[in-house]
PDB file of C-alpha atoms in Angstrom:
ATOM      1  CA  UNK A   1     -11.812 -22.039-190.782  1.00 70.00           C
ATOM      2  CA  UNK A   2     -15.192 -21.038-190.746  1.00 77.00           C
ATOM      3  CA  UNK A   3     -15.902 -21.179-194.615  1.00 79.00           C
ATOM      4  CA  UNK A   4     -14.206 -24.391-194.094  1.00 84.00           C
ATOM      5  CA  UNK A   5     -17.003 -25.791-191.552  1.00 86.00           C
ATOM      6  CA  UNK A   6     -19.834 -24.556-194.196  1.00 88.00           C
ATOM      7  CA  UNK A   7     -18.494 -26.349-197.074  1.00 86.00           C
ATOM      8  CA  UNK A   8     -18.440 -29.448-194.986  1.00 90.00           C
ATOM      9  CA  UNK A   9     -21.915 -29.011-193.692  1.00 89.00           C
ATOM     10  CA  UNK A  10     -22.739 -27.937-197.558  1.00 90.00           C
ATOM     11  CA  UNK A  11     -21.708 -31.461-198.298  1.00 90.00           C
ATOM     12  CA  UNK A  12     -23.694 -32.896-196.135  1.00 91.00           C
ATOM     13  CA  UNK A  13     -26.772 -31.315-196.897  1.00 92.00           C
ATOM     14  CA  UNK A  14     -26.031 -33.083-200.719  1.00 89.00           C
ATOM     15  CA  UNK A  15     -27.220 -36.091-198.408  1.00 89.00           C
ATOM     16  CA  UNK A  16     -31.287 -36.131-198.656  1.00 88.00           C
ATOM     17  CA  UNK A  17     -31.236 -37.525-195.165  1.00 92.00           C
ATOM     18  CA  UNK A  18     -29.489 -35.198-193.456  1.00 93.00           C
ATOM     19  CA  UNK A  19     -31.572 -32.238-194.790  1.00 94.00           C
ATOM     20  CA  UNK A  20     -34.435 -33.842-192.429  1.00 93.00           C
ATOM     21  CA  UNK A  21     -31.951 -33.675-189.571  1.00 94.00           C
ATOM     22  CA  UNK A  22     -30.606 -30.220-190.090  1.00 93.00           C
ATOM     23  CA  UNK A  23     -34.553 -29.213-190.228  1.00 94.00           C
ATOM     24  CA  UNK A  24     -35.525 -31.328-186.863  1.00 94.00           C
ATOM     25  CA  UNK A  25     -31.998 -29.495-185.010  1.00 95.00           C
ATOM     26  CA  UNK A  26     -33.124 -25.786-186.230  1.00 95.00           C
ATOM     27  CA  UNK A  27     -30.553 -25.263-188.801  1.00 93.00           C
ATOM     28  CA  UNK A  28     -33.081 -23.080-190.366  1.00 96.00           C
ATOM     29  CA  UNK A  29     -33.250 -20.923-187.728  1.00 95.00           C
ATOM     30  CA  UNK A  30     -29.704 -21.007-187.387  1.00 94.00           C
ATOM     31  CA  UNK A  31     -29.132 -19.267-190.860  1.00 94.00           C
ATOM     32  CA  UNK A  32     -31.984 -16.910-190.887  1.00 94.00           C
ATOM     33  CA  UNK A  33     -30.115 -15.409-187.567  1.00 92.00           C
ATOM     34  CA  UNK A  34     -27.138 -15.500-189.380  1.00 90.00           C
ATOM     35  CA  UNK A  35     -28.710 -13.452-192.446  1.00 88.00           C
ATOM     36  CA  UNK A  36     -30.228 -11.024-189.958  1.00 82.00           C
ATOM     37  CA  UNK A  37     -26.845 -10.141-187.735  1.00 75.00           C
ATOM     38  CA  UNK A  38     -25.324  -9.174-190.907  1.00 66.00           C
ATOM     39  CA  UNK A  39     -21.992 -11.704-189.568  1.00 65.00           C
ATOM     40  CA  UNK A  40     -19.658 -12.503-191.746  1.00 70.00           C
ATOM     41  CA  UNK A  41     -21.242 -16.378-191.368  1.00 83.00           C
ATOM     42  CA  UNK A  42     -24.017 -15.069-194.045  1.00 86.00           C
ATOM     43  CA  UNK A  43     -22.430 -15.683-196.607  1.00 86.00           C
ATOM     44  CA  UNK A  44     -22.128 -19.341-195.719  1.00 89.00           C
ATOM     45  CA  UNK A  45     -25.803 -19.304-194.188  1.00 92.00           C
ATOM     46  CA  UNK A  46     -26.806 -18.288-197.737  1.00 93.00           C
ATOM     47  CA  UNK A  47     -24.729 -21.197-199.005  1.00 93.00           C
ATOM     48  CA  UNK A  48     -26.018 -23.934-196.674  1.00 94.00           C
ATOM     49  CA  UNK A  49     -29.612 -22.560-197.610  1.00 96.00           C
ATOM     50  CA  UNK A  50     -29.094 -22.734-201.363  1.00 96.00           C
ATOM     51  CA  UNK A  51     -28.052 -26.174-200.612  1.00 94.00           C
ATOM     52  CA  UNK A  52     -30.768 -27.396-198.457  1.00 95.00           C
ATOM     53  CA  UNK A  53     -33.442 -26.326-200.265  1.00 95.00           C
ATOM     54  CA  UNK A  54     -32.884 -27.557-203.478  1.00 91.00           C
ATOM     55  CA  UNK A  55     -34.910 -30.101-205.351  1.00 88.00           C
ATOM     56  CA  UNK A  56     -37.598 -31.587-204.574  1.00 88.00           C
ATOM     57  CA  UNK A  57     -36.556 -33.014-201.533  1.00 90.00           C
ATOM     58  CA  UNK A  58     -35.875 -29.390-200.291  1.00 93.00           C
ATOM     59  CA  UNK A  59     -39.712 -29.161-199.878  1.00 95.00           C
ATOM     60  CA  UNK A  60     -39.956 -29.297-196.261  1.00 96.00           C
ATOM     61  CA  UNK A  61     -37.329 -26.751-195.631  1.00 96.00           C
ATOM     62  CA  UNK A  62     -38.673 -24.421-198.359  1.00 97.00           C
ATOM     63  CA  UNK A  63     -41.940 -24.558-196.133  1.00 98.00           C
ATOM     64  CA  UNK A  64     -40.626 -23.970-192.951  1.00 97.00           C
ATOM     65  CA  UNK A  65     -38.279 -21.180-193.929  1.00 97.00           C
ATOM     66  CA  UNK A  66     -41.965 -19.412-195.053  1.00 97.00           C
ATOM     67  CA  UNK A  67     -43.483 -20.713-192.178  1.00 97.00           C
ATOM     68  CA  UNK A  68     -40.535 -19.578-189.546  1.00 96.00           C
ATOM     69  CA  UNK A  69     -40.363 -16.142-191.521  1.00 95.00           C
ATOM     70  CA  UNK A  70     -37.358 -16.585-193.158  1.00 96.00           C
ATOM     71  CA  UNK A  71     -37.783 -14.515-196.418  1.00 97.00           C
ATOM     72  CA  UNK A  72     -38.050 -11.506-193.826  1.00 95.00           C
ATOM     73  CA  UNK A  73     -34.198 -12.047-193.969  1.00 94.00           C
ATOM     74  CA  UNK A  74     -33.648 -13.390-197.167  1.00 96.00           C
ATOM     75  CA  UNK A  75     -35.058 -10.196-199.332  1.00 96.00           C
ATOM     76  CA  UNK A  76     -32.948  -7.732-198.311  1.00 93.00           C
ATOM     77  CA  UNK A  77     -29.645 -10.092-199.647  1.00 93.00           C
ATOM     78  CA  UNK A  78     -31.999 -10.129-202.988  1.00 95.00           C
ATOM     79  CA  UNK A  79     -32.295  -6.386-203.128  1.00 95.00           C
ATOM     80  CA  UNK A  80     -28.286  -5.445-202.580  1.00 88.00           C
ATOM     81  CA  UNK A  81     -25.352  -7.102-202.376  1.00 82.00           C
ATOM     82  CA  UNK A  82     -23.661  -5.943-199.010  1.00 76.00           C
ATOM     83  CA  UNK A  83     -20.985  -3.806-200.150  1.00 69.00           C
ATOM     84  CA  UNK A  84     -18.948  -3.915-196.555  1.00 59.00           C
ATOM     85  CA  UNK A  85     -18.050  -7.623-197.257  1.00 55.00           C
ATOM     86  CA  UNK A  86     -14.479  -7.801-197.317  1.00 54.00           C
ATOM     87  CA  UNK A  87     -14.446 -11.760-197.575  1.00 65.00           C
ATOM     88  CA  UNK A  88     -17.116 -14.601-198.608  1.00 67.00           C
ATOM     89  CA  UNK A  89     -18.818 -14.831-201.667  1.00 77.00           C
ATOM     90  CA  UNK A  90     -18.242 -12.193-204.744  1.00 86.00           C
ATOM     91  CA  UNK A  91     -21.024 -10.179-205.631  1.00 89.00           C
ATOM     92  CA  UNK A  92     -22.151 -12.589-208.605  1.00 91.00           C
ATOM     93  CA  UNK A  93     -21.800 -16.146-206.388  1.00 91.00           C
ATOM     94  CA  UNK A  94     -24.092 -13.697-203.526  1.00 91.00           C
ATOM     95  CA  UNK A  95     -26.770 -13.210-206.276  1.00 94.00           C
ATOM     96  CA  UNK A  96     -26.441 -16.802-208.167  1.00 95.00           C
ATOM     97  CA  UNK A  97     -27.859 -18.223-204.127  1.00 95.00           C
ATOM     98  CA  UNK A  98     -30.355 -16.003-203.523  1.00 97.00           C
ATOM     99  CA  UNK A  99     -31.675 -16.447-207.025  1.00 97.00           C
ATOM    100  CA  UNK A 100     -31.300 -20.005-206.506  1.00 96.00           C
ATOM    101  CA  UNK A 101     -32.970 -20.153-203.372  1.00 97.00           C
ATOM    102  CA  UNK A 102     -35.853 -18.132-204.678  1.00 98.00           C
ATOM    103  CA  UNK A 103     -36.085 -20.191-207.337  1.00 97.00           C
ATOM    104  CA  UNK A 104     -36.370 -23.425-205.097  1.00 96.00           C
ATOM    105  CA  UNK A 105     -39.326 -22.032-202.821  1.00 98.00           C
ATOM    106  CA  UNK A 106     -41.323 -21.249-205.927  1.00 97.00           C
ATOM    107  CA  UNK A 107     -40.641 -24.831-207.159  1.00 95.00           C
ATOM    108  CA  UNK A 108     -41.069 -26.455-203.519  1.00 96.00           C
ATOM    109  CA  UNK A 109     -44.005 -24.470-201.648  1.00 97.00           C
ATOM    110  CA  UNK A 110     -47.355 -25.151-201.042  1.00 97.00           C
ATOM    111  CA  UNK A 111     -49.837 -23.075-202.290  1.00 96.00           C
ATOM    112  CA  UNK A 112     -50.788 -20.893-199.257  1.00 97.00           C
ATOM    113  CA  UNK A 113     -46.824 -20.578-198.849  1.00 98.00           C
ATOM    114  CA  UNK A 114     -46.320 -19.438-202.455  1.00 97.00           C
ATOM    115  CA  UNK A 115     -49.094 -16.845-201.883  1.00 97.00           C
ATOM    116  CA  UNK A 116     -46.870 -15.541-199.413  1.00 97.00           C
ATOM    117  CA  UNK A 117     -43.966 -15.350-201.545  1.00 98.00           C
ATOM    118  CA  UNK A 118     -45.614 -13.866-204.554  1.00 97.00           C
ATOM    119  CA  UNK A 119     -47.213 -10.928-201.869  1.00 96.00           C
ATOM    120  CA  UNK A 120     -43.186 -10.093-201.376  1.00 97.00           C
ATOM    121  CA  UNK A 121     -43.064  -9.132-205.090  1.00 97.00           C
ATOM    122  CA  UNK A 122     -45.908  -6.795-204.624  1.00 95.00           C
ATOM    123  CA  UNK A 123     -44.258  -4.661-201.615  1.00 94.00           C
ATOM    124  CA  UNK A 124     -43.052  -1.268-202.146  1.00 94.00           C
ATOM    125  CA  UNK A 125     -44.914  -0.440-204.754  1.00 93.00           C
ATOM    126  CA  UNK A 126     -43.021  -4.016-206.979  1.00 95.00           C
ATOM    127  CA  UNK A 127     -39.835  -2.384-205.948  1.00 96.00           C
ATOM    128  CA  UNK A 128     -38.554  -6.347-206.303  1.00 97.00           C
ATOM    129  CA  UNK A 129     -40.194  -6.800-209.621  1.00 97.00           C
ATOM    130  CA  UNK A 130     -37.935  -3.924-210.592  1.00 96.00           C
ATOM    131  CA  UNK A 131     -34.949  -5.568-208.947  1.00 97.00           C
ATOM    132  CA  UNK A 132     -35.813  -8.993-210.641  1.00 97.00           C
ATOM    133  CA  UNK A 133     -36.023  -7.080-213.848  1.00 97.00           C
ATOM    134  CA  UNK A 134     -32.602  -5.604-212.694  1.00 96.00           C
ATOM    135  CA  UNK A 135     -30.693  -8.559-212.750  1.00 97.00           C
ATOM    136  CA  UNK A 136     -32.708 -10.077-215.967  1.00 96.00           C
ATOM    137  CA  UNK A 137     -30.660  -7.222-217.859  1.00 95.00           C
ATOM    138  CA  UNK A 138     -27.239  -8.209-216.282  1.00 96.00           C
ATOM    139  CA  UNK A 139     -27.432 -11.624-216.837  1.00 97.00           C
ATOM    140  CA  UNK A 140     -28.771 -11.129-220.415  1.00 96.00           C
ATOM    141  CA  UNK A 141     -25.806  -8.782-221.358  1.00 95.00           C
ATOM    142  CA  UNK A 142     -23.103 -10.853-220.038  1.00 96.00           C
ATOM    143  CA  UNK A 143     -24.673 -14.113-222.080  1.00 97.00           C
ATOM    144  CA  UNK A 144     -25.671 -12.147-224.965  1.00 95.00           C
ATOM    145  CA  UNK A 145     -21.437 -10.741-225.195  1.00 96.00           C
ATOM    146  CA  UNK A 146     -20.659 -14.516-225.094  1.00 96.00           C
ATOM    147  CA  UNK A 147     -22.963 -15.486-227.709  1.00 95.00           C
ATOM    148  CA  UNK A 148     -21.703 -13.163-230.107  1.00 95.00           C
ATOM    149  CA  UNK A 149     -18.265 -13.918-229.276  1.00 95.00           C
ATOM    150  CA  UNK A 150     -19.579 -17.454-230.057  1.00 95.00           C
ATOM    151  CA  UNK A 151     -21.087 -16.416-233.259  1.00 94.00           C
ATOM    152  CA  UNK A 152     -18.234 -14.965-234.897  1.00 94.00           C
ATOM    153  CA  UNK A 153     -16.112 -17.952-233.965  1.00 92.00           C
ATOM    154  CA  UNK A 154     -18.224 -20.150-235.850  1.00 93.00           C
ATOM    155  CA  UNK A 155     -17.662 -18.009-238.833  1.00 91.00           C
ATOM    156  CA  UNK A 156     -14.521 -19.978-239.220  1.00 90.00           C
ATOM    157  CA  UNK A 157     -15.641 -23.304-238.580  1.00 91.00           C
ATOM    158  CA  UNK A 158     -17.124 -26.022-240.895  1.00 91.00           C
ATOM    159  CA  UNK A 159     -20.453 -27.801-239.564  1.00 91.00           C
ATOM    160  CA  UNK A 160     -18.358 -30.601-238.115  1.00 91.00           C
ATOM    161  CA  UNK A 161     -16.128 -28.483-235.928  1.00 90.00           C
ATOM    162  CA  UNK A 162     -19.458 -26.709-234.885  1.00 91.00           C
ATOM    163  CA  UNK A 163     -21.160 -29.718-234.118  1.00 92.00           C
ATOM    164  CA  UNK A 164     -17.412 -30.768-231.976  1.00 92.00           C
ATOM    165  CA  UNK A 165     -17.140 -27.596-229.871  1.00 93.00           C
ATOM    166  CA  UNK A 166     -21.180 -27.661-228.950  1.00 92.00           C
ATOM    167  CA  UNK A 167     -20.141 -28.938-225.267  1.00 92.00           C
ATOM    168  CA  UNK A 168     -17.418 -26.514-224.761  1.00 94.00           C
ATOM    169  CA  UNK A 169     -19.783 -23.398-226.181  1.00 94.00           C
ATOM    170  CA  UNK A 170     -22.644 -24.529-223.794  1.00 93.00           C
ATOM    171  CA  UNK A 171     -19.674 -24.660-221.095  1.00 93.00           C
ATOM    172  CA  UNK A 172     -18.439 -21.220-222.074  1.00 95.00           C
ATOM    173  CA  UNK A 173     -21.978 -19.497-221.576  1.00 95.00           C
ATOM    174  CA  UNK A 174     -22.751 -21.573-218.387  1.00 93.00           C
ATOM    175  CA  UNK A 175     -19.725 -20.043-217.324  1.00 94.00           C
ATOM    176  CA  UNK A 176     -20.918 -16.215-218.295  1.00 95.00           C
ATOM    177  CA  UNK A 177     -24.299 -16.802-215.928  1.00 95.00           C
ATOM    178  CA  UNK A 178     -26.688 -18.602-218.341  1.00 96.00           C
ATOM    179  CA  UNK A 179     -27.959 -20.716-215.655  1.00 94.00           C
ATOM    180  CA  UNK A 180     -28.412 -17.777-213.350  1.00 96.00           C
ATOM    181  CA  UNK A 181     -30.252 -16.458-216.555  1.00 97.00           C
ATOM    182  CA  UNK A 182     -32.255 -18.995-216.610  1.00 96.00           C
ATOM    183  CA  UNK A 183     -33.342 -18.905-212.910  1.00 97.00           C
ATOM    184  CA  UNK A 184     -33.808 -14.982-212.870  1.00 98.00           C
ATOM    185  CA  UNK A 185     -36.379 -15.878-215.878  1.00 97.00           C
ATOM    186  CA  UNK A 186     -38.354 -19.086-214.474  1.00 97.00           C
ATOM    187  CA  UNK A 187     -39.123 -16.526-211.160  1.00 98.00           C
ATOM    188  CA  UNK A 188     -39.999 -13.732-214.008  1.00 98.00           C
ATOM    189  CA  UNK A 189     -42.385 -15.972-215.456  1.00 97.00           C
ATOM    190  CA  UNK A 190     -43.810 -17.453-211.577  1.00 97.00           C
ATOM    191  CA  UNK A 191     -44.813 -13.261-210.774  1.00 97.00           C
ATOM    192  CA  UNK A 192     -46.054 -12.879-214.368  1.00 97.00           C
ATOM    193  CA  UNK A 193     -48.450 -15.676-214.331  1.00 96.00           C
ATOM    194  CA  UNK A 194     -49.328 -16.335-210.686  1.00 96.00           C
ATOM    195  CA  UNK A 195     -48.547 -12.386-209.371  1.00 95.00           C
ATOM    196  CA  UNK A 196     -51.245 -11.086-210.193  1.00 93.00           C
ATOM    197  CA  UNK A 197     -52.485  -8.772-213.081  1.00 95.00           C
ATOM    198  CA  UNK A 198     -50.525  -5.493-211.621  1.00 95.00           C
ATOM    199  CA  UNK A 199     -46.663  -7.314-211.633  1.00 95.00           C
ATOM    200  CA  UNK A 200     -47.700  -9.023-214.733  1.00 96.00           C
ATOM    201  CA  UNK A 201     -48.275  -5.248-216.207  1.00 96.00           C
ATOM    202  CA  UNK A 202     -45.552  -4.055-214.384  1.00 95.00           C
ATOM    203  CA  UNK A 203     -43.121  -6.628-216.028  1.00 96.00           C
ATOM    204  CA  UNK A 204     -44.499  -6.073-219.195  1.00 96.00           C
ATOM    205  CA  UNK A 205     -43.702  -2.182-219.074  1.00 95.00           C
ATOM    206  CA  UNK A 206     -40.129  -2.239-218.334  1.00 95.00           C
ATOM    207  CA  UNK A 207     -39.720  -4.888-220.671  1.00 95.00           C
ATOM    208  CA  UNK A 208     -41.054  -1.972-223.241  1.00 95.00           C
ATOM    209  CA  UNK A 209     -39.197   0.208-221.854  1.00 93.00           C
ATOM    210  CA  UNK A 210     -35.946  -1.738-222.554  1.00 91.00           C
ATOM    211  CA  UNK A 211     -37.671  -2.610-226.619  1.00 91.00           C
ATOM    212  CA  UNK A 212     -38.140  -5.908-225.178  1.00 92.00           C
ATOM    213  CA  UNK A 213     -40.902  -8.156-224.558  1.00 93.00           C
ATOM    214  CA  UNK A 214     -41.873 -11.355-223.050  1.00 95.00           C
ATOM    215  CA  UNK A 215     -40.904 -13.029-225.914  1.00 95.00           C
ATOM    216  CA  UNK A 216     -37.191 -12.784-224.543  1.00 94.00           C
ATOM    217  CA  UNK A 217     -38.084 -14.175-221.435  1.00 96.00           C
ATOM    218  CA  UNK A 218     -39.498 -17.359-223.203  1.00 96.00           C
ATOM    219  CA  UNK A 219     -36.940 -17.829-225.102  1.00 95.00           C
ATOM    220  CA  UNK A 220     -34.860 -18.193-222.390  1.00 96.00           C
ATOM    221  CA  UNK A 221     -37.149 -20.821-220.490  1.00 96.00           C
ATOM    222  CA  UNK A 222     -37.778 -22.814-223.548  1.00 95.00           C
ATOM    223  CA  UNK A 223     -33.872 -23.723-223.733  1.00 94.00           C
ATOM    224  CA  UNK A 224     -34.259 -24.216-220.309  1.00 94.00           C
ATOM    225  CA  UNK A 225     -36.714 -26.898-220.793  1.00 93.00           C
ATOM    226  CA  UNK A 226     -35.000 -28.417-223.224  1.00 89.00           C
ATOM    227  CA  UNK A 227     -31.616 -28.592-221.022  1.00 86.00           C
ATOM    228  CA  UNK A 228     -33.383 -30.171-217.603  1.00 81.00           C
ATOM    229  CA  UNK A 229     -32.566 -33.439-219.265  1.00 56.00           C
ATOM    230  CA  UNK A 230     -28.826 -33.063-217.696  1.00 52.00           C
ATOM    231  CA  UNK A 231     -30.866 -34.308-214.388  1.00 55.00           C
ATOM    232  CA  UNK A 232     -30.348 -37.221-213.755  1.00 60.00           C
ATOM    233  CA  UNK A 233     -33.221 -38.809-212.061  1.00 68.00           C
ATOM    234  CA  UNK A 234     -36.244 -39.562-214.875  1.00 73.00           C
ATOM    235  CA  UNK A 235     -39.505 -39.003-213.233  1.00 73.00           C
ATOM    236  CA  UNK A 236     -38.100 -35.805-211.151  1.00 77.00           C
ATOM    237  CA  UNK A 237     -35.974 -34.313-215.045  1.00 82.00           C
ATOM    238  CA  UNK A 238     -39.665 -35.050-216.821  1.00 84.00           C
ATOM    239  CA  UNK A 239     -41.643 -33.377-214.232  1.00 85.00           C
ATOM    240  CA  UNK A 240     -39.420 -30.355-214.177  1.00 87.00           C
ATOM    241  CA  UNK A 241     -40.109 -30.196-217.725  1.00 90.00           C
ATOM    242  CA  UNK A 242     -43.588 -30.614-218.053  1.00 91.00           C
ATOM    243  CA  UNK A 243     -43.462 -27.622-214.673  1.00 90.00           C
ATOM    244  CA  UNK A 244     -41.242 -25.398-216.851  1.00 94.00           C
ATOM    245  CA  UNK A 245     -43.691 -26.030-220.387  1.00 93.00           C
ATOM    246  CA  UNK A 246     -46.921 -25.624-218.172  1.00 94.00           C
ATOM    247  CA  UNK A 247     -45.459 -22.130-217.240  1.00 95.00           C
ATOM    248  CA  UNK A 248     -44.531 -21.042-220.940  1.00 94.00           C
ATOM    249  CA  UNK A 249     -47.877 -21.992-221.972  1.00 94.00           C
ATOM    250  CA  UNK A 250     -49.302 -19.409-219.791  1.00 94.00           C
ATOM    251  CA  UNK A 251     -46.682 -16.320-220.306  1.00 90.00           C
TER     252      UNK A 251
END
């Protein structure tokens, strides 16, 4: 019943308009309790969150979750998945919102609001930096095991039967977390660029440490660039673009 009453309210929030009236009626606040009780409504709080805050016209909630103290709640779902959940979301649709959601307040804040977002990645001596890194490796691998799988079935193909099955590979590692991927690596690139020169370093070192570097990161933002044209409105797929290219320019 009650995942029931969140889809529905999901679907609603798909409605631009009623994003402004969840805002005005403190739905907001609503969630953030729910994320801070720990009830078994977070993980449909996380959900509806993910939801309204998408986009640009997610702005004004992105704001006023900063503004109301909302990442206060939301960091500690980033750091662990709560193991005691017997029901809700699985581990990987818990980490595919919060990334999301993450992702949506560095696309939709202000820039006093942002500063405030960025100083989370700094706590704790960049214990979230390390986390961030965390799930860059996780995603990575399980792509990466598709890819090859994709690779060696193309061994057996001709160019035309390559060029037939494009869709359903793209499908196949959308399926294995490359959008999550590419969401983990567009907030990788926000703290490298606008974090400051100590999370910049510190993402540069564990990429070492891993015989990586940031070249792996923009790879996987240029192919997300070149993929935003699936959106379907013009002027908001070319400024996501132009966002995502003005980023790689500066890794």
């Amino acid at each position: 019943m009650l995942e029931n009453m969140f889809d529905a309210l999901c679907s609603t929030l798909t409605c631009v308009p009623n994003r402004d009236r969840f805002l005005k009626a403190e739905g907001l606040q609503l969630m953030i309790l729910m994320l801070k009780e720990k009830m078994m409504s977070r993980c449909g709080a996380l959900k509806a969150l993910n939801y309204t805050m998408s986009n640009v016209e997610g702005a004004a909630s992105c704001n006023a979750f900063v503004e109301i103290y909302g990442l206060r709640s939301l960091f500690p779902n980033f750091m662990k998945f709560p193991k005691k959940a017997k029901k809700g979301l699985t581990e990987t649709e818990h980490e595919e919102h919060v990334i999301s959601i993450i992702a949506s307040l560095f696309r939709n804040l202000n820039s006093a609001n942002k500063a405030r977002l960025l100083q989370k990645f700094q706590e704790d001596n960049f214990a979230k930096v390390e986390r961030l890194m965390e799930l860059h490796w996780k995603y990575a691998q399980k792509v990466g095991a598709v890819d090859r799988e994709i690779e060696q079935e193309q061994l057996d193909m001709n160019e035309d039967e390559i060029a037939d099955m494009r869709d359903d590979f793209y499908l196949r590692r959308l399926d294995s977390g490359l959008f999550t991927l590419q969401l983990v690596d567009y907030i990788v690139g926000e703290v490298c660029v606008h974090g400051g020169d100590e999370a910049n370093h510190r993402v540069h070192t564990i990429l070492a440490q891993h015989k990586e570097s940031i070249k792996n990161v923009k790879k996987v933002l240029r192919e997300y660039a070149d993929t935003v044209g699936d959106i379907d409105d013009k002027i908001t797929r070319d400024l996501e673009r132009q966002r995502l290219l003005s980023l790689l320019s500066e890794l």
